[in-house]
Short mmCIF file of C-alpha atoms in Angstrom, two decimals:
data_model
loop_
_atom_site.label_atom_id
_atom_site.label_comp_id
_atom_site.label_asym_id
_atom_site.label_seq_id
_atom_site.Cartn_x
_atom_site.Cartn_y
_atom_site.Cartn_z
CA MET A 1 121.87 191.34 147.49
CA ASN A 2 121.47 192.16 143.82
CA ALA A 3 119.99 189.79 141.26
CA ASP A 4 123.34 189.12 139.58
CA LEU A 5 124.97 187.84 142.78
CA LEU A 6 121.90 185.74 143.54
CA GLN A 7 121.96 184.17 140.09
CA ARG A 8 125.69 183.47 140.28
CA PHE A 9 125.24 181.72 143.63
CA GLU A 10 122.18 179.72 142.57
CA SER A 11 124.01 178.41 139.51
CA HIS A 12 126.38 176.59 141.89
CA ARG A 13 123.95 175.61 144.68
CA ARG A 14 123.54 172.00 143.49
CA ARG A 15 127.29 171.42 143.47
CA LEU A 16 127.66 172.99 146.91
CA LEU A 17 124.93 170.71 148.29
CA SER A 18 126.74 167.76 146.69
CA VAL A 19 129.97 168.64 148.47
CA ALA A 20 128.29 169.31 151.82
CA TYR A 21 126.11 166.18 151.78
CA ARG A 22 129.04 163.90 151.01
CA MET A 23 130.99 165.55 153.80
CA LEU A 24 128.21 165.45 156.41
CA GLY A 25 125.84 162.63 155.46
CA THR A 26 122.58 164.47 156.15
CA ARG A 27 120.54 166.80 154.01
CA ASP A 28 119.71 169.21 156.86
CA ASP A 29 123.36 169.71 157.79
CA ALA A 30 124.28 170.15 154.14
CA GLU A 31 121.58 172.76 153.66
CA ASP A 32 122.67 174.59 156.82
CA VAL A 33 126.23 174.77 155.53
CA VAL A 34 125.13 176.04 152.12
CA GLN A 35 122.96 178.67 153.79
CA ASP A 36 125.98 179.81 155.80
CA VAL A 37 128.02 179.99 152.59
CA TRP A 38 125.23 182.08 151.04
CA LEU A 39 125.54 184.59 153.88
CA ARG A 40 129.32 184.74 153.46
CA TRP A 41 128.85 185.19 149.71
CA GLY A 42 126.73 188.25 150.37
CA GLU A 43 129.47 189.79 152.52
CA ALA A 44 132.40 188.84 150.26
CA ASP A 45 134.63 191.19 148.29
CA HIS A 46 133.49 190.04 144.86
CA ALA A 47 136.06 192.12 143.05
CA ALA A 48 138.70 189.86 144.62
CA ILE A 49 136.99 186.59 143.58
CA ALA A 50 138.56 185.33 140.37
CA ASN A 51 136.41 182.19 140.06
CA ASP A 52 132.99 181.93 141.67
CA GLU A 53 132.83 178.14 141.77
CA ALA A 54 136.32 177.72 143.22
CA TRP A 55 135.57 180.28 145.94
CA LEU A 56 132.20 178.76 146.81
CA VAL A 57 133.46 175.16 146.88
CA SER A 58 136.41 176.21 149.02
CA VAL A 59 134.20 177.99 151.56
CA THR A 60 131.69 175.13 151.55
CA THR A 61 134.43 172.57 152.18
CA ARG A 62 135.94 174.49 155.08
CA ALA A 63 132.51 175.10 156.62
CA SER A 64 131.71 171.39 156.24
CA ILE A 65 134.98 170.45 157.98
CA ASP A 66 134.05 172.67 160.93
CA ARG A 67 130.52 171.27 161.07
CA LEU A 68 131.77 167.68 160.84
CA ARG A 69 134.12 168.15 163.78
CA ALA A 70 131.15 169.16 165.93
CA LEU A 71 128.95 166.39 164.56
CA LYS A 72 131.52 163.70 165.34
CA VAL A 73 131.14 164.51 169.05
CA GLN A 74 127.35 164.18 168.77
CA ARG A 75 127.51 160.99 166.73
CA ALA A 76 129.82 159.37 169.25
CA ALA A 77 126.87 159.49 171.68
CA TYR A 78 124.30 158.37 169.09
CA PRO A 79 122.18 155.43 170.29
CA GLY A 80 123.15 152.37 168.26
CA ILE A 81 124.51 152.50 164.72
CA TRP A 82 124.57 155.86 162.91
CA LEU A 83 123.87 155.77 159.17
CA PRO A 84 123.71 158.64 156.71
CA GLU A 85 120.34 160.09 155.78
CA PRO A 86 119.26 158.31 152.58
CA LEU A 87 118.42 160.29 149.46
CA VAL A 88 115.31 158.69 148.00
CA ALA A 89 113.78 159.37 144.60
CA PRO A 90 111.42 157.57 142.21
CA LEU A 91 112.94 154.64 140.38
CA GLU A 92 114.51 155.63 137.09
CA ASP A 93 113.23 153.94 133.97
CA GLN A 94 116.62 153.19 132.41
CA PRO A 95 118.61 150.48 134.23
CA ASP A 96 121.75 151.70 132.46
CA LEU A 97 121.70 154.72 134.77
CA LEU A 98 122.20 152.43 137.77
CA ALA A 99 125.95 152.93 138.05
CA GLU A 100 126.01 156.66 137.23
CA ARG A 101 126.36 157.80 140.83
CA ALA A 102 126.77 154.45 142.56
CA ASP A 103 130.42 154.82 143.51
CA ASP A 104 130.51 158.35 144.89
CA LEU A 105 127.08 158.64 146.53
CA SER A 106 126.42 155.14 147.84
CA MET A 107 125.53 154.43 151.44
CA ALA A 108 128.43 151.97 151.59
CA LEU A 109 130.93 154.67 150.69
CA LEU A 110 129.42 157.26 153.04
CA VAL A 111 129.64 154.78 155.92
CA VAL A 112 133.35 154.28 155.25
CA LEU A 113 133.94 158.03 154.87
CA GLU A 114 132.38 158.56 158.31
CA ARG A 115 135.43 156.81 159.78
CA LEU A 116 137.86 159.29 158.21
CA GLY A 117 139.03 162.51 159.79
CA PRO A 118 137.31 165.67 158.47
CA GLU A 119 140.29 166.92 156.44
CA GLU A 120 141.04 163.42 155.14
CA ARG A 121 137.43 163.09 154.04
CA ALA A 122 137.48 166.48 152.34
CA ALA A 123 140.72 165.73 150.49
CA PHE A 124 139.39 162.37 149.27
CA LEU A 125 136.08 163.82 148.05
CA LEU A 126 137.60 166.83 146.32
CA ARG A 127 140.10 164.63 144.50
CA GLN A 128 138.24 161.38 143.84
CA VAL A 129 134.68 162.61 143.43
CA PHE A 130 134.94 166.21 142.28
CA ASP A 131 138.23 165.82 140.37
CA HIS A 132 140.03 168.83 141.83
CA ASP A 133 143.77 169.18 141.28
CA TYR A 134 146.11 168.68 144.21
CA PRO A 135 147.27 172.34 144.26
CA ASP A 136 143.62 173.47 144.47
CA ILE A 137 142.90 171.08 147.33
CA ALA A 138 146.02 172.27 149.12
CA ARG A 139 144.75 175.85 148.92
CA VAL A 140 141.32 174.84 150.23
CA LEU A 141 142.77 172.95 153.20
CA GLY A 142 145.67 175.27 153.86
CA LYS A 143 148.18 172.44 153.57
CA SER A 144 151.12 171.60 151.35
CA GLU A 145 150.52 169.65 148.18
CA ALA A 146 152.60 166.79 149.58
CA ALA A 147 150.44 166.66 152.70
CA VAL A 148 147.28 166.58 150.59
CA ARG A 149 148.62 163.74 148.45
CA GLN A 150 149.27 161.78 151.62
CA LEU A 151 145.75 162.47 152.92
CA VAL A 152 144.21 161.28 149.66
CA HIS A 153 146.44 158.19 149.54
CA ARG A 154 145.49 157.15 153.09
CA ALA A 155 141.80 157.75 152.43
CA LYS A 156 141.85 155.80 149.14
CA THR A 157 143.57 152.88 150.82
CA ARG A 158 141.01 152.77 153.61
CA VAL A 159 138.06 153.06 151.24
CA GLN A 160 139.41 150.24 149.06
CA GLU A 161 139.91 148.04 152.13
CA GLU A 162 136.55 148.70 153.79
CA GLN A 163 133.98 149.54 151.13
CA PRO A 164 132.08 146.49 149.84
CA ARG A 165 132.55 146.41 146.05
CA PHE A 166 130.97 143.81 143.83
CA GLU A 167 130.39 143.88 140.09
CA VAL A 168 126.80 142.98 139.27
CA ALA A 169 124.93 143.93 136.11
CA PRO A 170 122.20 146.55 136.70
CA GLU A 171 119.49 144.12 135.61
CA GLU A 172 120.76 141.47 138.06
CA HIS A 173 120.84 144.01 140.89
CA ARG A 174 117.22 144.94 140.29
CA ASP A 175 116.20 141.31 139.95
CA GLN A 176 117.80 140.44 143.29
CA LEU A 177 116.03 143.35 144.97
CA GLN A 178 112.66 142.38 143.53
CA ARG A 179 113.01 138.76 144.55
CA PHE A 180 114.15 139.78 148.03
CA ALA A 181 111.20 142.17 148.44
CA THR A 182 108.79 139.37 147.52
CA ALA A 183 110.44 136.88 149.88
CA ALA A 184 110.70 139.36 152.76
CA ARG A 185 107.07 140.36 152.48
CA GLY A 186 105.97 136.73 152.41
CA GLY A 187 108.25 135.82 155.32
CA ASP A 188 109.44 132.57 153.76
CA LEU A 189 112.64 131.82 155.69
CA GLY A 190 114.10 129.50 153.07
CA GLN A 191 113.47 131.89 150.20
CA ILE A 192 114.98 134.80 152.12
CA MET A 193 118.10 132.82 153.04
CA ALA A 194 118.56 131.68 149.44
CA LEU A 195 118.87 135.30 148.34
CA LEU A 196 121.53 136.25 150.90
CA ALA A 197 125.29 135.76 150.56
CA PRO A 198 126.66 133.58 153.37
CA ASP A 199 128.64 136.46 154.89
CA VAL A 200 125.95 139.14 154.38
CA THR A 201 125.96 142.03 156.86
CA LEU A 202 123.16 144.25 158.11
CA ARG A 203 123.46 147.66 159.76
CA GLY A 204 120.38 149.36 161.15
CA ASP A 205 119.80 152.91 162.35
CA GLY A 206 116.81 153.49 164.62
CA GLY A 207 118.28 156.57 166.27
CA GLY A 208 116.82 155.52 169.63
CA ARG A 209 113.40 156.38 168.20
CA VAL A 210 112.40 152.93 166.93
CA SER A 211 113.74 149.42 167.40
CA SER A 212 116.80 148.40 165.40
CA VAL A 213 119.83 146.17 165.64
CA ALA A 214 122.31 147.37 168.25
CA LYS A 215 125.34 146.17 166.33
CA VAL A 216 126.22 144.85 162.90
CA LEU A 217 124.55 141.52 162.16
CA VAL A 218 126.59 139.01 160.16
CA GLY A 219 125.42 135.86 158.43
CA ALA A 220 122.53 134.78 156.23
CA ASP A 221 120.79 132.77 158.95
CA ARG A 222 120.58 135.61 161.49
CA ILE A 223 119.50 138.20 158.95
CA ALA A 224 116.95 135.94 157.25
CA ARG A 225 115.39 135.17 160.62
CA LEU A 226 115.07 138.88 161.36
CA PHE A 227 113.08 139.52 158.17
CA HIS A 228 111.08 136.32 158.77
CA VAL A 229 110.04 137.44 162.26
CA VAL A 230 109.09 140.94 161.06
CA ALA A 231 106.94 139.51 158.29
CA ARG A 232 105.22 137.04 160.60
CA ARG A 233 104.50 139.74 163.18
CA LEU A 234 103.22 142.45 160.82
CA GLY A 235 101.85 140.41 157.92
CA ASP A 236 99.84 142.32 155.32
CA ARG A 237 100.53 145.61 157.04
CA LEU A 238 103.96 145.55 155.35
CA THR A 239 104.65 146.36 151.70
CA TYR A 240 107.88 146.92 149.77
CA SER A 241 108.67 149.00 146.70
CA MET A 242 111.82 149.76 144.74
CA ALA A 243 113.19 153.32 144.62
CA MET A 244 116.45 155.07 143.90
CA VAL A 245 118.41 155.24 147.15
CA ASN A 246 121.59 157.30 146.98
CA GLY A 247 121.81 156.95 143.24
CA VAL A 248 121.10 153.21 142.89
CA PRO A 249 117.98 151.05 143.21
CA GLY A 250 117.12 150.13 146.80
CA LEU A 251 113.98 149.22 148.72
CA VAL A 252 111.48 151.19 150.75
CA ARG A 253 109.35 149.31 153.29
CA TYR A 254 105.95 150.67 154.27
CA LEU A 255 103.92 149.93 157.40
CA ASP A 256 100.22 150.68 156.99
CA GLY A 257 101.11 152.76 153.96
CA GLU A 258 103.71 154.93 155.74
CA VAL A 259 107.47 154.76 155.09
CA GLU A 260 108.98 152.64 157.86
CA THR A 261 112.47 151.71 156.58
CA VAL A 262 114.70 152.65 153.66
CA PHE A 263 117.09 149.90 152.57
CA SER A 264 120.31 150.53 150.66
CA ILE A 265 121.47 147.13 149.43
CA VAL A 266 124.75 145.88 147.97
CA THR A 267 124.40 142.83 145.73
CA SER A 268 126.92 140.33 144.42
CA ALA A 269 127.06 137.17 142.35
CA GLU A 270 126.56 135.24 145.60
CA GLY A 271 123.47 137.20 146.56
CA ILE A 272 122.77 140.19 148.77
CA GLN A 273 126.06 141.16 150.39
CA ALA A 274 125.26 144.16 152.60
CA VAL A 275 122.07 145.78 153.89
CA TYR A 276 121.86 149.30 155.32
CA ALA A 277 118.48 149.81 157.01
CA VAL A 278 117.61 153.40 157.93
CA ARG A 279 114.67 153.37 160.35
CA ASN A 280 115.16 156.58 162.32
CA PRO A 281 111.98 158.56 161.53
CA ASP A 282 113.99 161.79 161.46
CA LYS A 283 115.88 160.43 158.42
CA LEU A 284 112.96 158.97 156.51
CA PRO A 285 112.49 160.53 153.34
CA ARG A 286 112.09 163.59 152.00
CA SER A 287 112.18 162.40 148.42
CA THR A 288 115.06 164.43 147.12
CA THR A 289 118.41 163.81 145.47
CA VAL A 290 121.81 165.41 145.41
CA ALA A 291 123.72 164.80 142.19
#
């Protein structure tokens, strides 16, 4: 492949990874899809391609739909709760950047999107996240514009119903995380409970590799006791630090200096509202982001 075609492809790689990760929820699967698109790009009739980005996004979306159909069969047999692979990066200095990618990259949204059908998920992402026009999405999916509008409407309704959404100032979000990290490390049951909303939920993904909750835990008492027991059992071997997790500040827990759990946390005026705990070692970070 000549240098011009390589450069044209590389100029869109980040966007293609963004599409594929939001469709599939794991970095490895996203990279596999983009590599497949790269191979197709090399074999394409470039004289017939009017717009590189439109062609590449279209091929990436269709390849992601195919991959997701296969993955749904595998994930149905996954031991325990399946959560997306978290994207972890160093904490940004400016708290104002907190909300920049919070809505379209958050763990909470990706968990809801996992419940959508592959084409419904693609239509929602292309419209709501990547701002594609309905006629363009219809061409990508091979459907009528009316059918695409219906797909997007259904997906939006489900996301609005199921995704936890709470308005908290960036500084308050970080403050809640810091106070929770301190309380969780110390194992003080009362302090931990005081930081949790009464109806807080916790989802954990151990992948059958390490211990985790088998189903969603609900309630401040149950969840506080879980962190209390962990702290009492492991003591000073545990440490916590803040990091960017899927575009917003979250927590990373270390055991003997090694990453043990990545927490994506939703906060509210009442306290911590939802906790997503990724413990499967296969998903623990590579410190990389997808914008």
